[in-house]
Short mmCIF file of C-alpha atoms in Angstrom, two decimals:
data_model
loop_
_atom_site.label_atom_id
_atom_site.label_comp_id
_atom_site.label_asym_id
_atom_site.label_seq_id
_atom_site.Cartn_x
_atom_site.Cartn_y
_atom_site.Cartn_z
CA UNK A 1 -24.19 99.57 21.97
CA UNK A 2 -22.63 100.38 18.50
CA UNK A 3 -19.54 98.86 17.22
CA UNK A 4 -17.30 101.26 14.96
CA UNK A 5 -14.94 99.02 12.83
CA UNK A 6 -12.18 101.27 11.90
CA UNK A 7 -9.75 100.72 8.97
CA UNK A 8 -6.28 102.20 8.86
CA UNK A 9 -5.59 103.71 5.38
CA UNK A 10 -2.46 101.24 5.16
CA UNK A 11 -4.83 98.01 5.60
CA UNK A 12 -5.75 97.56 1.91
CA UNK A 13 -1.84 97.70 0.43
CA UNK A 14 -1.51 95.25 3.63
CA UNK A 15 -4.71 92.71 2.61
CA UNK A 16 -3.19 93.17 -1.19
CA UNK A 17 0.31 92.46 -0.37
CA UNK A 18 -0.65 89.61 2.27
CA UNK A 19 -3.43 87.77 -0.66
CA UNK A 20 0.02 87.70 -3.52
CA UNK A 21 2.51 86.31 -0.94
CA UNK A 22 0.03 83.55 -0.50
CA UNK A 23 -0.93 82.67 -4.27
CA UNK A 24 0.68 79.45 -4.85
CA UNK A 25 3.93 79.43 -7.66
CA UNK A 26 3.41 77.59 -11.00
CA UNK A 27 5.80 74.61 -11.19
CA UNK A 28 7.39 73.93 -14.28
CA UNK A 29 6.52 70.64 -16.06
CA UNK A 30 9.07 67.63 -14.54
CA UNK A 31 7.74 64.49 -16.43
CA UNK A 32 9.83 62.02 -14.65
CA UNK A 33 8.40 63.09 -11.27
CA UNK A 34 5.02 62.52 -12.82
CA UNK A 35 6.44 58.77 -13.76
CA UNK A 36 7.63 58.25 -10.46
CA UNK A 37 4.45 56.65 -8.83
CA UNK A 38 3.97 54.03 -12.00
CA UNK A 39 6.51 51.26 -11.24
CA UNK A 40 5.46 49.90 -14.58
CA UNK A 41 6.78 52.91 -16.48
CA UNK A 42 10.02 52.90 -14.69
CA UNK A 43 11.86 51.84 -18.49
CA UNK A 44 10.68 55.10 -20.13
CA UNK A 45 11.33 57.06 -17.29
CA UNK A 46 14.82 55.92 -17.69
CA UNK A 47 15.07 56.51 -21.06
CA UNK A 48 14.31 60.35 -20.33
CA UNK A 49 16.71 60.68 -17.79
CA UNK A 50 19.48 58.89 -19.80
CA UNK A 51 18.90 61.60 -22.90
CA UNK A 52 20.85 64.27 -20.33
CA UNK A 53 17.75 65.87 -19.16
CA UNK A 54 17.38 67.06 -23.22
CA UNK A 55 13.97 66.27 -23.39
CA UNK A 56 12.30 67.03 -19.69
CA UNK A 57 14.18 70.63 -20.27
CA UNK A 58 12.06 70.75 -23.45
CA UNK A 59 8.57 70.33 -21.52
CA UNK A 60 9.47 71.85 -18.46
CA UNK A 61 8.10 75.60 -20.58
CA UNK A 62 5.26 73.46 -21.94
CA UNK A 63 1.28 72.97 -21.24
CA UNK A 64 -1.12 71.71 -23.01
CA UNK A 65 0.13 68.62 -23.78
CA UNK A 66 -0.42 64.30 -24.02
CA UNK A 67 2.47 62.10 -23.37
CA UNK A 68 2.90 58.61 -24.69
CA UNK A 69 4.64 56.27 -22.40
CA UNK A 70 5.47 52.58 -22.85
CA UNK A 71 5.19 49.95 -20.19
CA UNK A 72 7.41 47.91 -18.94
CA UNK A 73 6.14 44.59 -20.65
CA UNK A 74 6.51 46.44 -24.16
CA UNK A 75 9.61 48.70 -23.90
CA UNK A 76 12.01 45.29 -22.50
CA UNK A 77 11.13 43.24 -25.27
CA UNK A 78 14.23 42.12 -26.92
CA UNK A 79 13.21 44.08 -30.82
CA UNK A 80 12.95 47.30 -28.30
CA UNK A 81 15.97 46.77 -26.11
CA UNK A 82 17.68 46.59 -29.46
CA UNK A 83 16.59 49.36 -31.32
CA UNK A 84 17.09 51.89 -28.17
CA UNK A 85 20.89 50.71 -27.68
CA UNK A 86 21.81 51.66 -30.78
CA UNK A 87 20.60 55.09 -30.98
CA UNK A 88 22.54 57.83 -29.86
CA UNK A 89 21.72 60.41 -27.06
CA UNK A 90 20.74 62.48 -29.41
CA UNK A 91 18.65 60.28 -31.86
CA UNK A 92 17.07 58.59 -28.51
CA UNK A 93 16.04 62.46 -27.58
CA UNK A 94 14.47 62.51 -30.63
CA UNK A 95 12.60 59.65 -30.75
CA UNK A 96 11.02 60.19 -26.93
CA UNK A 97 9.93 63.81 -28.49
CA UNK A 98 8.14 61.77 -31.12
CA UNK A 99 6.08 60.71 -28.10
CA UNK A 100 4.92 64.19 -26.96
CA UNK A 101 2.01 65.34 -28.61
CA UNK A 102 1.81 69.42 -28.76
CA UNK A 103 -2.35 69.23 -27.79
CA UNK A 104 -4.19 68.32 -24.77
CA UNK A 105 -6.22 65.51 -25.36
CA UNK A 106 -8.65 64.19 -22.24
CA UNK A 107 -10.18 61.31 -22.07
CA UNK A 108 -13.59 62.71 -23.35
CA UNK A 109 -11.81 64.19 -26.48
CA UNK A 110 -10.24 60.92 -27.67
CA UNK A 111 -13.53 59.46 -27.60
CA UNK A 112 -14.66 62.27 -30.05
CA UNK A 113 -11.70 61.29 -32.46
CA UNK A 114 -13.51 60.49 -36.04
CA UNK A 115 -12.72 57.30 -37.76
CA UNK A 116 -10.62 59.14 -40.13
CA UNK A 117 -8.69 60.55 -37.74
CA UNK A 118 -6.93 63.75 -36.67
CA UNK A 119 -3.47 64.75 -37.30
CA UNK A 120 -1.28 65.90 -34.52
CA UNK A 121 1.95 67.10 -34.28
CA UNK A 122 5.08 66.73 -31.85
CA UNK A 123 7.77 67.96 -30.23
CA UNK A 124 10.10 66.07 -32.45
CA UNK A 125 8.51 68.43 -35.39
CA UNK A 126 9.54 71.39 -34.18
CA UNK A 127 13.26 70.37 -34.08
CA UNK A 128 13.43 71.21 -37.81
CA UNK A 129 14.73 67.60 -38.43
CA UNK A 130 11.39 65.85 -39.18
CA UNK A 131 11.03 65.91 -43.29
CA UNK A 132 7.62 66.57 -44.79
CA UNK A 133 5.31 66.79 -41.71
CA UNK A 134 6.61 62.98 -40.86
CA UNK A 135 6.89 64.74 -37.18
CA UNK A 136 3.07 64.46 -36.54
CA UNK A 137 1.32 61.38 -35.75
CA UNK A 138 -2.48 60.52 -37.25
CA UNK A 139 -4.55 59.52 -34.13
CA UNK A 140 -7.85 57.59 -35.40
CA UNK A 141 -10.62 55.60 -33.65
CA UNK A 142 -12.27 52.15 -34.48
CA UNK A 143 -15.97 52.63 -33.81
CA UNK A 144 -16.86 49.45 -33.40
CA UNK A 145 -14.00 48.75 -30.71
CA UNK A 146 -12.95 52.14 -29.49
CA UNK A 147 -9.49 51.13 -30.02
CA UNK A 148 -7.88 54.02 -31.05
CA UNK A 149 -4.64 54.02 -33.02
CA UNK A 150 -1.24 56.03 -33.25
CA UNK A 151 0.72 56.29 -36.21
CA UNK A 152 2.57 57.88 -38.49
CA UNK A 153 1.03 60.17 -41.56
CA UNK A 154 2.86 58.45 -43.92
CA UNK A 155 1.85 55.91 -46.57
CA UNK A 156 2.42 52.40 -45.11
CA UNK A 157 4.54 53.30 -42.31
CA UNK A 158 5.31 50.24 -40.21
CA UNK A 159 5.14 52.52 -36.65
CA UNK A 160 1.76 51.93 -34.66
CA UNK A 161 0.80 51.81 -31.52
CA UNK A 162 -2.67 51.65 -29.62
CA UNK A 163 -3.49 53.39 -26.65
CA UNK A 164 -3.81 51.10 -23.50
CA UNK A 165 -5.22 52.89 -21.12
CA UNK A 166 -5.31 56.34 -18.79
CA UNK A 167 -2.21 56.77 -16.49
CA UNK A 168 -2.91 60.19 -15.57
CA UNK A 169 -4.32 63.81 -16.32
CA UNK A 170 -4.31 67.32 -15.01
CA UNK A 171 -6.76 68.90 -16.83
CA UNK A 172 -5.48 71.14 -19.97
CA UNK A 173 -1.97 70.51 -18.98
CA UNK A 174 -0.98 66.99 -19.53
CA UNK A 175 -2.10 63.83 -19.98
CA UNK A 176 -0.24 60.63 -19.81
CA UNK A 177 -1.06 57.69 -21.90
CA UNK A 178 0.25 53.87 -22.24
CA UNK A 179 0.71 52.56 -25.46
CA UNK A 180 1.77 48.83 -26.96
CA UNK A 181 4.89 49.81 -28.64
CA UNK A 182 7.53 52.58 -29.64
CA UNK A 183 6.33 55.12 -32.57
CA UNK A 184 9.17 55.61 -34.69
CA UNK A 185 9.25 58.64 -37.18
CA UNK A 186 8.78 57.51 -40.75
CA UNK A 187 12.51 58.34 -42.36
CA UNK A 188 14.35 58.43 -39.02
CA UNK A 189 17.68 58.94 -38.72
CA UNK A 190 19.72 56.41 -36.46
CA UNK A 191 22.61 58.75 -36.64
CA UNK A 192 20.94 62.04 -36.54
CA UNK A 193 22.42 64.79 -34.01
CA UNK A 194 20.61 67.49 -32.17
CA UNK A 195 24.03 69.48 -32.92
CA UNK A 196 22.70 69.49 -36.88
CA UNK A 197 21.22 72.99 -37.43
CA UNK A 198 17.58 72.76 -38.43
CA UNK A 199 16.74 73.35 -41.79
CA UNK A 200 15.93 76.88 -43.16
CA UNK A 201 12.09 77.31 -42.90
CA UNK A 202 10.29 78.26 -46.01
CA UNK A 203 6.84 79.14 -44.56
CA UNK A 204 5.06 78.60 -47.70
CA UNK A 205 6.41 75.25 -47.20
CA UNK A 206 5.57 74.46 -44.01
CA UNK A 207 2.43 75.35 -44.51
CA UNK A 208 1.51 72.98 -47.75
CA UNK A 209 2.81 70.04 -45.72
CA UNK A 210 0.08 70.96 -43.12
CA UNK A 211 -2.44 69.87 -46.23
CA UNK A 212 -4.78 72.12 -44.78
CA UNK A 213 -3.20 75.27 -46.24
CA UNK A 214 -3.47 76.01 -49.21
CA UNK A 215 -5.11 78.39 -49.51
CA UNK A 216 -3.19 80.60 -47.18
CA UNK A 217 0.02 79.66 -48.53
CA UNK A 218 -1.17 80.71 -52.37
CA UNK A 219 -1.79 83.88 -50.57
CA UNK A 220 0.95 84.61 -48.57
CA UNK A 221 3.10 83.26 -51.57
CA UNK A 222 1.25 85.80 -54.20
CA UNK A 223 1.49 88.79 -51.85
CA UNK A 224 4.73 89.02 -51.22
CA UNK A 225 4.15 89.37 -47.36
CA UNK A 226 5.86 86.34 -46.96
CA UNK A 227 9.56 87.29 -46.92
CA UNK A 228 8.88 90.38 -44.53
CA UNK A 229 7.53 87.65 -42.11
CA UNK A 230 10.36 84.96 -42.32
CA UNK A 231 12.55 88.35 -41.69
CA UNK A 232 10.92 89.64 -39.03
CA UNK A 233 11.63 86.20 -37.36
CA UNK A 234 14.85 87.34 -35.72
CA UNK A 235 15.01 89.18 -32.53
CA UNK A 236 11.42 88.51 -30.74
CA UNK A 237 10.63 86.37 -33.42
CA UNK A 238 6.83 85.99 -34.60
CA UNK A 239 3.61 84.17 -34.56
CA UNK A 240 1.64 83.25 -37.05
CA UNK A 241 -1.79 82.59 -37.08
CA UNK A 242 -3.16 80.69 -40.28
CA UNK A 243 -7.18 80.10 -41.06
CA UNK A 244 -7.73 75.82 -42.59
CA UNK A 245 -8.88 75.89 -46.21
CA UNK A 246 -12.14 75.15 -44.53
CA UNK A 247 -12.02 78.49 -42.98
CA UNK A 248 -12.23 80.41 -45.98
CA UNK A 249 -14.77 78.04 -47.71
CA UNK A 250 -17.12 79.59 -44.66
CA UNK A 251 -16.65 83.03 -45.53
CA UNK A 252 -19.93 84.86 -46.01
CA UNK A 253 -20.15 85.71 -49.47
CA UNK A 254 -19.90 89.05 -49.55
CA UNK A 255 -16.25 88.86 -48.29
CA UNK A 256 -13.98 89.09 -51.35
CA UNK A 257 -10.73 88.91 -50.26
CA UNK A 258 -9.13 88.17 -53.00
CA UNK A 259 -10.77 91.10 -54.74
CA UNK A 260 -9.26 93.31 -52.06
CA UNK A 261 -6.22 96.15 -53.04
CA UNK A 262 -2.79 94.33 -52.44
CA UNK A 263 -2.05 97.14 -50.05
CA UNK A 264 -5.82 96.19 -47.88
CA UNK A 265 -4.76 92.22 -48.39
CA UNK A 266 -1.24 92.48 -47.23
CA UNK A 267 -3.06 94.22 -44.07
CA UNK A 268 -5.32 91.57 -43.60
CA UNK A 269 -2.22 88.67 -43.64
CA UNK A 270 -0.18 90.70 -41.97
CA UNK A 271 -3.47 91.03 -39.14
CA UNK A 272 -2.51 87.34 -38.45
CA UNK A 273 0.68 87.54 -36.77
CA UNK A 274 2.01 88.90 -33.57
CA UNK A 275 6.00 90.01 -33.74
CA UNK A 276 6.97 88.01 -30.67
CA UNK A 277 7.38 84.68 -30.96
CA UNK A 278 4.47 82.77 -28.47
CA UNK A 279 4.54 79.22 -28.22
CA UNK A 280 0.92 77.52 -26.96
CA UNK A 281 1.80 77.79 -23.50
CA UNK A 282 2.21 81.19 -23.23
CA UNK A 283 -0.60 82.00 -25.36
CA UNK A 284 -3.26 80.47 -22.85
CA UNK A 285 -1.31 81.87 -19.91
CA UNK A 286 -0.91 85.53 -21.84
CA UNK A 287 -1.04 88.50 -19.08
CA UNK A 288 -2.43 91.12 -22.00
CA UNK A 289 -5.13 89.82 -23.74
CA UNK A 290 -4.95 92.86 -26.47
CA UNK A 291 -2.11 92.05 -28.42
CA UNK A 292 -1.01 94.49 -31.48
CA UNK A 293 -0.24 92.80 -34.68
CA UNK A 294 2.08 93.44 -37.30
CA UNK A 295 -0.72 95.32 -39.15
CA UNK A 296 -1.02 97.47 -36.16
CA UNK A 297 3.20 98.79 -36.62
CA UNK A 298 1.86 99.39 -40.50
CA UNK A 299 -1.31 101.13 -39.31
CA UNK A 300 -1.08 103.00 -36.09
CA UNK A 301 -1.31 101.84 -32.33
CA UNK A 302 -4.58 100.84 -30.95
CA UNK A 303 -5.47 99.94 -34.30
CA UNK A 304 -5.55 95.83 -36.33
CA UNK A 305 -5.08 94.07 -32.54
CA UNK A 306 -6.32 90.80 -31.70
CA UNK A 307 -7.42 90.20 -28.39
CA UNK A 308 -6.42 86.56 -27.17
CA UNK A 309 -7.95 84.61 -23.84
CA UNK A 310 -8.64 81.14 -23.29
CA UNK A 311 -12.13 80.06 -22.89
CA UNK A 312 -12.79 76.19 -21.74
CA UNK A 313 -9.21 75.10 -22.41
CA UNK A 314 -8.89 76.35 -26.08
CA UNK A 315 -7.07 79.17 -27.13
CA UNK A 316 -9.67 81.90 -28.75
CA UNK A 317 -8.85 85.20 -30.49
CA UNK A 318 -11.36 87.93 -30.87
CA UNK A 319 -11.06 90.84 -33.42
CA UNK A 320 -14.19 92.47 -32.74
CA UNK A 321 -15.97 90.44 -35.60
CA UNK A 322 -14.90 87.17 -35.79
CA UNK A 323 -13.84 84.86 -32.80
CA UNK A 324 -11.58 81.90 -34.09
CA UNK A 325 -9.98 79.11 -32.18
CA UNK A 326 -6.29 77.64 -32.22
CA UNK A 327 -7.41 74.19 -33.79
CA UNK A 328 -3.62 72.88 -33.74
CA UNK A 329 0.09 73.53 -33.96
CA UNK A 330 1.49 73.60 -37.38
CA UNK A 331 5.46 74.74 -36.21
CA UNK A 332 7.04 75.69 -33.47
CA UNK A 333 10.35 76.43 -32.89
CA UNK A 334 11.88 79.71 -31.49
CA UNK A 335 11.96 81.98 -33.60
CA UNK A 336 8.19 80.94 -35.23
CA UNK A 337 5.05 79.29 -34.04
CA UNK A 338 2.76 78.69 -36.21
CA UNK A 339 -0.92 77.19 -35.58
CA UNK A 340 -3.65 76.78 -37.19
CA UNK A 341 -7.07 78.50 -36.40
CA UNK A 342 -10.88 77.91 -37.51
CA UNK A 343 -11.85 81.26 -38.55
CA UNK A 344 -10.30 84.07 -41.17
CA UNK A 345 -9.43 86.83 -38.72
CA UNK A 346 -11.46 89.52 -40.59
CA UNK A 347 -10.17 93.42 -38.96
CA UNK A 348 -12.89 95.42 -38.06
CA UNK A 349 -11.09 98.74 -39.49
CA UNK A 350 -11.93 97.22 -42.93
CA UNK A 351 -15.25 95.20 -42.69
CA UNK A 352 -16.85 96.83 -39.70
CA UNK A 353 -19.04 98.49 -41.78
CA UNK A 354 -20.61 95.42 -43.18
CA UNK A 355 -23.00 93.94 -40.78
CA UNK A 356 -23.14 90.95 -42.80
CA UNK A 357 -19.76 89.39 -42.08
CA UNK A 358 -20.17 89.67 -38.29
CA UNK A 359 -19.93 85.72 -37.08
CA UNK A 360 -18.80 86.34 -33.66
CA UNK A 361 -21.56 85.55 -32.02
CA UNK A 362 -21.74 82.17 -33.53
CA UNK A 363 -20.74 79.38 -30.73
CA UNK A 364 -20.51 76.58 -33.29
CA UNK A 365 -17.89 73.61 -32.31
CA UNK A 366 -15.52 73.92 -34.88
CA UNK A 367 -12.45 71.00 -35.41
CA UNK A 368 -11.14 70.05 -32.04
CA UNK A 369 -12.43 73.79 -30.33
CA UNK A 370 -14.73 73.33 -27.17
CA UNK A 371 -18.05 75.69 -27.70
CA UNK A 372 -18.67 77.73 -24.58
CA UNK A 373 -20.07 75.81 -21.60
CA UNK A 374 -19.11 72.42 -22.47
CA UNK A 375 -15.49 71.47 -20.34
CA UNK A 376 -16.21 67.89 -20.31
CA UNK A 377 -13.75 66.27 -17.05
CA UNK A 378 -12.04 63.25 -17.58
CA UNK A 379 -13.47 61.93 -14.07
CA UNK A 380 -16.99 62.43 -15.46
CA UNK A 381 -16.47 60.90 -18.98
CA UNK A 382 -18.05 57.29 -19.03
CA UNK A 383 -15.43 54.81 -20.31
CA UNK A 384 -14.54 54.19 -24.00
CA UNK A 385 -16.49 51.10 -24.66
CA UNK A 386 -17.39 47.78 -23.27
CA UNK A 387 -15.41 44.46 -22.08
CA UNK A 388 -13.81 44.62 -25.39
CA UNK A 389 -12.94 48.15 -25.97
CA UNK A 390 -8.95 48.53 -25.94
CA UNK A 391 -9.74 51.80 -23.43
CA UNK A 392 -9.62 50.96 -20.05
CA UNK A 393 -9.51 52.59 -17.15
CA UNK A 394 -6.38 51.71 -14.85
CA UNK A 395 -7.23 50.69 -11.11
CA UNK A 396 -7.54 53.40 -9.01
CA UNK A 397 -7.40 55.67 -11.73
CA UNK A 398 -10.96 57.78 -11.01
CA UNK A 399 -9.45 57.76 -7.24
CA UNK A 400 -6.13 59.38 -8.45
CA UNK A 401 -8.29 62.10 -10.46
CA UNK A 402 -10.14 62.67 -7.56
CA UNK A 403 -7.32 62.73 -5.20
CA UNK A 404 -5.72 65.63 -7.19
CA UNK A 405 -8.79 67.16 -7.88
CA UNK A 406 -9.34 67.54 -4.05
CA UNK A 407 -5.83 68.09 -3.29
CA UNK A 408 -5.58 71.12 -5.46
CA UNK A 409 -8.86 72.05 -4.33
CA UNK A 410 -7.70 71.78 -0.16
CA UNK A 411 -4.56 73.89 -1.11
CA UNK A 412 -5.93 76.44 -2.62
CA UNK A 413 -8.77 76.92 0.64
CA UNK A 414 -5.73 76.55 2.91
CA UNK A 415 -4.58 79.60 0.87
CA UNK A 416 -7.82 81.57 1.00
CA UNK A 417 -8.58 80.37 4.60
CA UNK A 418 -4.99 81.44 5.88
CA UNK A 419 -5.18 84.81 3.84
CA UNK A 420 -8.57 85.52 5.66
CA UNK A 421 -7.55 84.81 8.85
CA UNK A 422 -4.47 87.51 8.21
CA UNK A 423 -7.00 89.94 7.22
CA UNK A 424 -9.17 89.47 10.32
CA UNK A 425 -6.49 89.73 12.83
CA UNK A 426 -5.20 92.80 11.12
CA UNK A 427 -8.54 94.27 11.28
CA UNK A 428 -8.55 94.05 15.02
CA UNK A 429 -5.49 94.99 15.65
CA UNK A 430 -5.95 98.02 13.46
CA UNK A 431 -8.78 98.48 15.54
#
């Protein structure tokens, strides 16, 4: 006997309609709900809450991020107790910023960390009230021990702190680390208030105290570009994306850029920056991956874009001949983000025609960028050392990542199963 399945012409909007109501709502960020279940960080916790939800409104919008949290048995000690009375709300807000680091760091990646060490920055820098780039930390790691170290960029700082151990991940949007002590910003002010403006950005500035500049900023600078960029800051504001000095060291050599027209090199700056202002968040979570560029207003539309995706939790732009990554956050504070990236965005409307400066395909690991195919999980990463090593993992810790892990994984087939089951029962009733 034959069986005739028939559809109605209503039961694909219906299947459509039925597989968004069940897709499952991104939560915003709450860190003191992710405390909660550590009775040992109960102290910090409190010290979050008491800063008028200031600083768990900041991360709520954020991703991509490594907190540092200190125990109990550190943060009550009477030097601490002391210190933390006497700041005000504000200062105190500004001191627990100091402890969020703008970049995801797993467990895998902090055993990568070289002995010199890498330099991070935090949500206290984009206040505006950090001098110099005193609002980044240095992160380094003893290779003998594994021990790795927090503290502050500047010259003989007394603020450091080593990481404890692992309280908790969710892969390429937070993890949560213990440390021994409070980092305190080099040059902090007891009295400062979150009511002070911030300071008037000079990006030329901003970017020389990156150290890894230069050679951008001695561009921008000598172009002129520069102003129409820190103008073009109001209303959507902007977002710049600047190539290391390293980045034009590895230009083939038959890319002059310096020997370019002003009117071509002001292009190719003004090819690095998007007029809406994106912090890192919204960058890997970006709906249109084609974005136009200030280059493309000068230009034409459909012309000078950059298309931007995330591949293995870094954040990689494509311009048809070069394919960079977001290597780390230089600024960011609405109006501006600005982050670094490991590759001169060359536009294929002026060197397509050279074959010879085509290093897309290239899938070389370059500063803290993933190559495609490697997404190393914390769960899988073998500890950071021996007996000795200052890395250890807490009890119940691979349990916890495997309880989310299988949690997220059981919601999301509830979700698929129940949309299914919708689908089939509409089918026969169709029928």
């Amino acid at each position: 006997m034959d069986f005739k399945l028939r559809i109605s012409y209503f039961t694909p909007t219906i299947i459509t309609y039925l597989l968004l109501i069940t897709t499952p709502p991104i939560l915003a960020l709450n860190i003191t709900d992710l405390l909660l279940p550590y009775p040992d960080l109960s102290a910090f916790s409190a010290l979050i809450s008491s800063t008028s939800s200031a600083v768990a409104a900041d991360l709520s919008h954020r991703s991509s991020i490594t907190f540092l949290a200190v125990p109990n048995s550190y943060l009550n000690s009477p030097s601490s107790l002391d210190f933390t009375r006497r700041l005000s709300p504000s200062s105190l807000a500004d001191l627990l910023r100091y402890h969020v680091l703008l970049q995801y760091l797993s467990w895998a990646d902090l055993r990568k960390i070289p002995s010199s060490g890498i330099l991070v920055t935090t949500l206290f820098q984009t206040t505006g009230r950090a001098s110099s780039n005193f609002g980044s930390v240095n992160i380094s790691r003893n290779p003998a021990t594994n021990a790795i170290a927090i503290h502050s960029p500047a010259p003989y700082s007394a603020s450091n702190a080593t990481v404890l151990t692992l309280i908790k991940t969710l892969p390429y949007n937070i993890t949560i680390l213990s440390i021994n002590s409070l980092l305190v910003p080099y040059g902090f002010d007891l009295m400062a208030s979150e009511t002070r403006p911030p300071l008037g950005l000079n990006i030329t500035k901003a970017l020389i105290d990156g150290h890894n500049f230069n050679v951008a900023a001695s561009m921008l600078a000598a172009s002129g570009v520069v102003e129409e960029f820190e103008a073009d800051e109001g209303g959507a504001g902007i977002t710049l994306f600047v190539p290391t000095d390293l980045a034009f060291a590895d230009l083939p050599n038959n890319v002059k850029l310096q020997s370019l027209p002003a009117d071509k090199k002001a292009v190719v700056l003004k090819f690095h920056v998007l007029h809406s202002y994106y912090p890192l968040g919204s960058l890997e979570s970006i709906v249109n991956p084609v974005q136009p560029t200030l280059a493309t207003e000068d230009m034409g539309a459909g012309r000078f874009t950059l298309n931007i995706s995330r591949v293995n939790g870094s954040v990689a732009i494509d311009t048809g001949l070069v394919q960079a990554s977001v290597t780390q956050t230089v600024f960011d504070q609405n109006p501006l983000a600005i982050f670094g990236v490991s590759k001169v965005l060359l536009p294929r409307e002026i060197f397509g025609k050279d074959p010879a400066v085509t290093t897309k395909p290239g899938n070389q690991q370059i500063g803290n960028a993933r190559p495609p195919g490697v997404s190393p999980s914390p769960e899988n990463s073998p500890g950071l050392g021996g007996p000795s090593s200052h890395l250890t993992s807490p009890p119940g810790f691979r349990e916890d990542m495997r309880s989310n892990a299988d949690g997220l994984q059981l919601q999301w087939r509830s979700y698929v199963v129940t949309a299914a089951l919708c689908c089939i029962g509409l089918l026969y009733v169709l029928v």
